[in-house]
């Protein structure tokens, strides 16, 4: 009859249940020489502080500073714990090959200024290596004019050559 009614209130308490940490990415792709931090790919829905255990090539903080020659695919196992639950995690890491620029290993002078007399020859050379074993090309320019495309060359400075000149070497692996 809705005139006489009885009500009781009950206080309900819903207790928080811990949710376990989760890996947010199953596959990660980086290039050689890039840094990768696995902690960036784990989250905890409750915002709990996580503790980790990592294996090589990752350091104890979960960071891998990739280098040349690390190209390939790696399956990495590690653990993440929110102090209640420890989760075994697995991430596939693909490290893409990155071209290694040529490095000049030896040259005719380590000085930035080389003096040459008018009427004299300057013998110049350079040797370079490429970590990818790519074929290298050399281009020597004197005052922006190509004077040689070899590892070494001799250039004659005539009696009208006094003054400052710029000798530049470019070594390329084609990439």
PDB file of C-alpha atoms in Angstrom:
ATOM      1  CA  UNK A   1       0.000   0.000   0.000  1.00  0.00           C
ATOM      2  CA  UNK A   2       3.102   2.149  -0.022  1.00  0.00           C
ATOM      3  CA  UNK A   3       1.948   4.011   3.036  1.00  0.00           C
ATOM      4  CA  UNK A   4       3.747   1.921   5.589  1.00  0.00           C
ATOM      5  CA  UNK A   5       7.144   0.814   4.513  1.00  0.00           C
ATOM      6  CA  UNK A   6      10.371  -0.195   6.109  1.00  0.00           C
ATOM      7  CA  UNK A   7      13.817   0.647   4.796  1.00  0.00           C
ATOM      8  CA  UNK A   8      17.178  -0.578   5.835  1.00  0.00           C
ATOM      9  CA  UNK A   9      20.481   0.714   4.562  1.00  0.00           C
ATOM     10  CA  UNK A  10      23.415  -1.555   4.275  1.00  0.00           C
ATOM     11  CA  UNK A  11      26.905  -0.214   3.831  1.00  0.00           C
ATOM     12  CA  UNK A  12      28.675  -2.188   1.140  1.00  0.00           C
ATOM     13  CA  UNK A  13      32.441  -2.199   1.085  1.00  0.00           C
ATOM     14  CA  UNK A  14      34.032  -3.432  -2.111  1.00  0.00           C
ATOM     15  CA  UNK A  15      37.583  -4.369  -1.382  1.00  0.00           C
ATOM     16  CA  UNK A  16      40.283  -3.632  -3.884  1.00  0.00           C
ATOM     17  CA  UNK A  17      41.659  -6.723  -5.539  1.00  0.00           C
ATOM     18  CA  UNK A  18      45.178  -6.499  -6.865  1.00  0.00           C
ATOM     19  CA  UNK A  19      45.488  -6.666 -10.618  1.00  0.00           C
ATOM     20  CA  UNK A  20      48.738  -7.997 -11.924  1.00  0.00           C
ATOM     21  CA  UNK A  21      51.236  -6.092 -14.056  1.00  0.00           C
ATOM     22  CA  UNK A  22      50.863  -6.554 -17.788  1.00  0.00           C
ATOM     23  CA  UNK A  23      53.108  -6.241 -20.823  1.00  0.00           C
ATOM     24  CA  UNK A  24      51.726  -3.566 -23.157  1.00  0.00           C
ATOM     25  CA  UNK A  25      53.743  -4.555 -26.256  1.00  0.00           C
ATOM     26  CA  UNK A  26      54.582  -8.057 -27.432  1.00  0.00           C
ATOM     27  CA  UNK A  27      56.977  -6.890 -30.149  1.00  0.00           C
ATOM     28  CA  UNK A  28      59.300  -3.886 -30.118  1.00  0.00           C
ATOM     29  CA  UNK A  29      61.347  -2.657 -33.090  1.00  0.00           C
ATOM     30  CA  UNK A  30      64.454  -0.455 -32.751  1.00  0.00           C
ATOM     31  CA  UNK A  31      67.420   0.420 -34.940  1.00  0.00           C
ATOM     32  CA  UNK A  32      71.017  -0.401 -34.133  1.00  0.00           C
ATOM     33  CA  UNK A  33      72.559   2.220 -31.787  1.00  0.00           C
ATOM     34  CA  UNK A  34      69.171   3.078 -30.251  1.00  0.00           C
ATOM     35  CA  UNK A  35      68.455   2.589 -26.567  1.00  0.00           C
ATOM     36  CA  UNK A  36      65.585   0.381 -25.413  1.00  0.00           C
ATOM     37  CA  UNK A  37      64.030   0.404 -21.912  1.00  0.00           C
ATOM     38  CA  UNK A  38      61.754  -2.604 -21.288  1.00  0.00           C
ATOM     39  CA  UNK A  39      60.118  -0.900 -18.303  1.00  0.00           C
ATOM     40  CA  UNK A  40      58.327   1.345 -20.813  1.00  0.00           C
ATOM     41  CA  UNK A  41      56.364  -1.693 -22.011  1.00  0.00           C
ATOM     42  CA  UNK A  42      54.971  -2.856 -18.665  1.00  0.00           C
ATOM     43  CA  UNK A  43      52.085  -1.275 -16.800  1.00  0.00           C
ATOM     44  CA  UNK A  44      50.296  -1.929 -13.551  1.00  0.00           C
ATOM     45  CA  UNK A  45      46.551  -1.177 -13.572  1.00  0.00           C
ATOM     46  CA  UNK A  46      46.669  -0.339  -9.856  1.00  0.00           C
ATOM     47  CA  UNK A  47      49.644   1.977 -10.211  1.00  0.00           C
ATOM     48  CA  UNK A  48      51.758  -0.178  -7.916  1.00  0.00           C
ATOM     49  CA  UNK A  49      55.513   0.253  -7.863  1.00  0.00           C
ATOM     50  CA  UNK A  50      57.067  -2.552  -9.866  1.00  0.00           C
ATOM     51  CA  UNK A  51      60.269  -4.493  -9.374  1.00  0.00           C
ATOM     52  CA  UNK A  52      61.935  -6.244 -12.283  1.00  0.00           C
ATOM     53  CA  UNK A  53      64.431  -8.932 -13.115  1.00  0.00           C
ATOM     54  CA  UNK A  54      66.077  -8.661 -16.511  1.00  0.00           C
ATOM     55  CA  UNK A  55      68.459 -10.841 -18.471  1.00  0.00           C
ATOM     56  CA  UNK A  56      71.202 -10.000 -20.948  1.00  0.00           C
ATOM     57  CA  UNK A  57      71.531  -8.113 -23.196  1.00  0.00           C
ATOM     58  CA  UNK A  58      69.524  -5.795 -20.922  1.00  0.00           C
ATOM     59  CA  UNK A  59      71.212  -4.333 -17.872  1.00  0.00           C
ATOM     60  CA  UNK A  60      69.748  -4.685 -14.386  1.00  0.00           C
ATOM     61  CA  UNK A  61      67.641  -1.568 -15.010  1.00  0.00           C
ATOM     62  CA  UNK A  62      66.051  -3.048 -18.124  1.00  0.00           C
ATOM     63  CA  UNK A  63      67.988  -0.898 -20.589  1.00  0.00           C
ATOM     64  CA  UNK A  64      69.828  -2.111 -23.674  1.00  0.00           C
ATOM     65  CA  UNK A  65      72.105   0.277 -25.533  1.00  0.00           C
ATOM     66  CA  UNK A  66      72.145  -1.489 -28.884  1.00  0.00           C
ATOM     67  CA  UNK A  67      75.213  -1.151 -31.052  1.00  0.00           C
ATOM     68  CA  UNK A  68      76.260  -1.957 -34.563  1.00  0.00           C
ATOM     69  CA  UNK A  69      76.246  -5.703 -35.200  1.00  0.00           C
ATOM     70  CA  UNK A  70      73.216  -6.235 -32.900  1.00  0.00           C
ATOM     71  CA  UNK A  71      70.777  -6.538 -35.818  1.00  0.00           C
ATOM     72  CA  UNK A  72      68.452  -9.502 -35.439  1.00  0.00           C
ATOM     73  CA  UNK A  73      65.428 -10.773 -33.548  1.00  0.00           C
ATOM     74  CA  UNK A  74      65.609 -11.551 -29.840  1.00  0.00           C
ATOM     75  CA  UNK A  75      63.029 -13.082 -27.511  1.00  0.00           C
ATOM     76  CA  UNK A  76      63.527 -11.571 -24.080  1.00  0.00           C
ATOM     77  CA  UNK A  77      62.170 -13.117 -20.878  1.00  0.00           C
ATOM     78  CA  UNK A  78      61.964 -11.047 -17.693  1.00  0.00           C
ATOM     79  CA  UNK A  79      59.786 -10.700 -14.603  1.00  0.00           C
ATOM     80  CA  UNK A  80      57.743  -7.844 -13.170  1.00  0.00           C
ATOM     81  CA  UNK A  81      56.427  -7.864  -9.618  1.00  0.00           C
ATOM     82  CA  UNK A  82      54.008  -5.565  -7.804  1.00  0.00           C
ATOM     83  CA  UNK A  83      54.962  -7.211  -4.459  1.00  0.00           C
ATOM     84  CA  UNK A  84      51.851  -9.443  -4.542  1.00  0.00           C
ATOM     85  CA  UNK A  85      52.121 -11.031  -7.949  1.00  0.00           C
ATOM     86  CA  UNK A  86      55.187 -11.797 -10.034  1.00  0.00           C
ATOM     87  CA  UNK A  87      54.503 -12.029 -13.741  1.00  0.00           C
ATOM     88  CA  UNK A  88      56.781 -13.742 -16.229  1.00  0.00           C
ATOM     89  CA  UNK A  89      56.924 -11.549 -19.301  1.00  0.00           C
ATOM     90  CA  UNK A  90      58.186 -12.119 -22.810  1.00  0.00           C
ATOM     91  CA  UNK A  91      58.863  -9.506 -25.479  1.00  0.00           C
ATOM     92  CA  UNK A  92      60.182  -9.986 -28.987  1.00  0.00           C
ATOM     93  CA  UNK A  93      62.780  -7.343 -29.818  1.00  0.00           C
ATOM     94  CA  UNK A  94      63.726  -6.751 -33.428  1.00  0.00           C
ATOM     95  CA  UNK A  95      66.873  -4.717 -33.946  1.00  0.00           C
ATOM     96  CA  UNK A  96      67.046  -3.332 -37.478  1.00  0.00           C
ATOM     97  CA  UNK A  97      70.343  -2.973 -39.283  1.00  0.00           C
ATOM     98  CA  UNK A  98      71.657   0.572 -39.390  1.00  0.00           C
ATOM     99  CA  UNK A  99      74.248   1.656 -41.896  1.00  0.00           C
ATOM    100  CA  UNK A 100      77.604   2.276 -40.285  1.00  0.00           C
ATOM    101  CA  UNK A 101      79.236   5.381 -41.681  1.00  0.00           C
ATOM    102  CA  UNK A 102      82.825   5.031 -42.870  1.00  0.00           C
ATOM    103  CA  UNK A 103      85.504   6.008 -40.385  1.00  0.00           C
ATOM    104  CA  UNK A 104      88.766   7.608 -41.482  1.00  0.00           C
ATOM    105  CA  UNK A 105      91.475   5.581 -39.749  1.00  0.00           C
ATOM    106  CA  UNK A 106      94.595   7.339 -41.022  1.00  0.00           C
ATOM    107  CA  UNK A 107      95.438  10.443 -43.043  1.00  0.00           C
ATOM    108  CA  UNK A 108      98.421  12.429 -44.229  1.00  0.00           C
ATOM    109  CA  UNK A 109      98.085  14.953 -41.399  1.00  0.00           C
ATOM    110  CA  UNK A 110      96.441  15.225 -38.026  1.00  0.00           C
ATOM    111  CA  UNK A 111      96.873  19.013 -38.117  1.00  0.00           C
ATOM    112  CA  UNK A 112      94.146  21.391 -39.264  1.00  0.00           C
ATOM    113  CA  UNK A 113      96.723  23.637 -40.944  1.00  0.00           C
ATOM    114  CA  UNK A 114      99.332  22.315 -43.381  1.00  0.00           C
ATOM    115  CA  UNK A 115     101.881  24.613 -45.010  1.00  0.00           C
ATOM    116  CA  UNK A 116     103.035  24.054 -48.593  1.00  0.00           C
ATOM    117  CA  UNK A 117     105.497  26.126 -50.595  1.00  0.00           C
ATOM    118  CA  UNK A 118     104.658  27.519 -54.035  1.00  0.00           C
ATOM    119  CA  UNK A 119     106.259  25.325 -56.662  1.00  0.00           C
ATOM    120  CA  UNK A 120     105.918  22.317 -54.378  1.00  0.00           C
ATOM    121  CA  UNK A 121     103.903  19.140 -54.230  1.00  0.00           C
ATOM    122  CA  UNK A 122     101.579  18.042 -51.492  1.00  0.00           C
ATOM    123  CA  UNK A 123     101.131  14.308 -51.178  1.00  0.00           C
ATOM    124  CA  UNK A 124      97.900  13.573 -49.357  1.00  0.00           C
ATOM    125  CA  UNK A 125      96.197  10.313 -48.484  1.00  0.00           C
ATOM    126  CA  UNK A 126      93.547   8.845 -46.240  1.00  0.00           C
ATOM    127  CA  UNK A 127      92.467   5.364 -45.308  1.00  0.00           C
ATOM    128  CA  UNK A 128      88.996   4.521 -44.122  1.00  0.00           C
ATOM    129  CA  UNK A 129      87.069   1.489 -42.932  1.00  0.00           C
ATOM    130  CA  UNK A 130      83.407   0.628 -43.118  1.00  0.00           C
ATOM    131  CA  UNK A 131      81.868  -1.570 -40.420  1.00  0.00           C
ATOM    132  CA  UNK A 132      79.463  -3.053 -42.962  1.00  0.00           C
ATOM    133  CA  UNK A 133      82.327  -3.809 -45.370  1.00  0.00           C
ATOM    134  CA  UNK A 134      80.674  -1.619 -48.016  1.00  0.00           C
ATOM    135  CA  UNK A 135      82.841  -0.447 -50.898  1.00  0.00           C
ATOM    136  CA  UNK A 136      84.121   3.055 -50.214  1.00  0.00           C
ATOM    137  CA  UNK A 137      84.573   5.980 -52.554  1.00  0.00           C
ATOM    138  CA  UNK A 138      86.914   8.902 -51.934  1.00  0.00           C
ATOM    139  CA  UNK A 139      86.523  12.452 -53.243  1.00  0.00           C
ATOM    140  CA  UNK A 140      89.199  15.066 -52.571  1.00  0.00           C
ATOM    141  CA  UNK A 141      88.272  18.678 -53.268  1.00  0.00           C
ATOM    142  CA  UNK A 142      90.593  21.642 -53.266  1.00  0.00           C
ATOM    143  CA  UNK A 143      88.604  24.864 -52.974  1.00  0.00           C
ATOM    144  CA  UNK A 144      85.431  22.954 -53.982  1.00  0.00           C
ATOM    145  CA  UNK A 145      87.068  21.572 -57.145  1.00  0.00           C
ATOM    146  CA  UNK A 146      87.525  17.793 -57.382  1.00  0.00           C
ATOM    147  CA  UNK A 147      91.241  16.991 -57.579  1.00  0.00           C
ATOM    148  CA  UNK A 148      91.122  13.215 -56.985  1.00  0.00           C
ATOM    149  CA  UNK A 149      88.813  10.272 -56.444  1.00  0.00           C
ATOM    150  CA  UNK A 150      91.493   7.993 -55.036  1.00  0.00           C
ATOM    151  CA  UNK A 151      92.759   7.211 -51.546  1.00  0.00           C
ATOM    152  CA  UNK A 152      95.906   9.179 -52.226  1.00  0.00           C
ATOM    153  CA  UNK A 153      97.085  11.859 -54.571  1.00  0.00           C
ATOM    154  CA  UNK A 154      99.830  14.400 -55.164  1.00  0.00           C
ATOM    155  CA  UNK A 155      98.930  17.953 -56.086  1.00  0.00           C
ATOM    156  CA  UNK A 156     101.318  20.555 -57.474  1.00  0.00           C
ATOM    157  CA  UNK A 157     100.975  24.125 -56.212  1.00  0.00           C
ATOM    158  CA  UNK A 158     102.270  26.492 -58.903  1.00  0.00           C
ATOM    159  CA  UNK A 159     103.771  29.932 -58.364  1.00  0.00           C
ATOM    160  CA  UNK A 160     100.324  31.557 -58.483  1.00  0.00           C
ATOM    161  CA  UNK A 161      98.977  29.432 -55.611  1.00  0.00           C
ATOM    162  CA  UNK A 162      99.901  31.530 -52.585  1.00  0.00           C
ATOM    163  CA  UNK A 163      97.120  32.122 -50.093  1.00  0.00           C
ATOM    164  CA  UNK A 164      94.755  29.972 -48.096  1.00  0.00           C
ATOM    165  CA  UNK A 165      93.087  26.943 -49.647  1.00  0.00           C
ATOM    166  CA  UNK A 166      90.684  24.357 -48.283  1.00  0.00           C
ATOM    167  CA  UNK A 167      91.265  20.657 -48.890  1.00  0.00           C
ATOM    168  CA  UNK A 168      88.236  18.501 -48.174  1.00  0.00           C
ATOM    169  CA  UNK A 169      87.838  14.737 -48.206  1.00  0.00           C
ATOM    170  CA  UNK A 170      84.502  12.937 -48.487  1.00  0.00           C
ATOM    171  CA  UNK A 171      84.433   9.183 -47.920  1.00  0.00           C
ATOM    172  CA  UNK A 172      81.168   7.462 -48.760  1.00  0.00           C
ATOM    173  CA  UNK A 173      79.823   3.936 -48.562  1.00  0.00           C
ATOM    174  CA  UNK A 174      76.986   4.799 -50.936  1.00  0.00           C
ATOM    175  CA  UNK A 175      74.448   5.081 -48.156  1.00  0.00           C
TER     176      UNK A 175
END
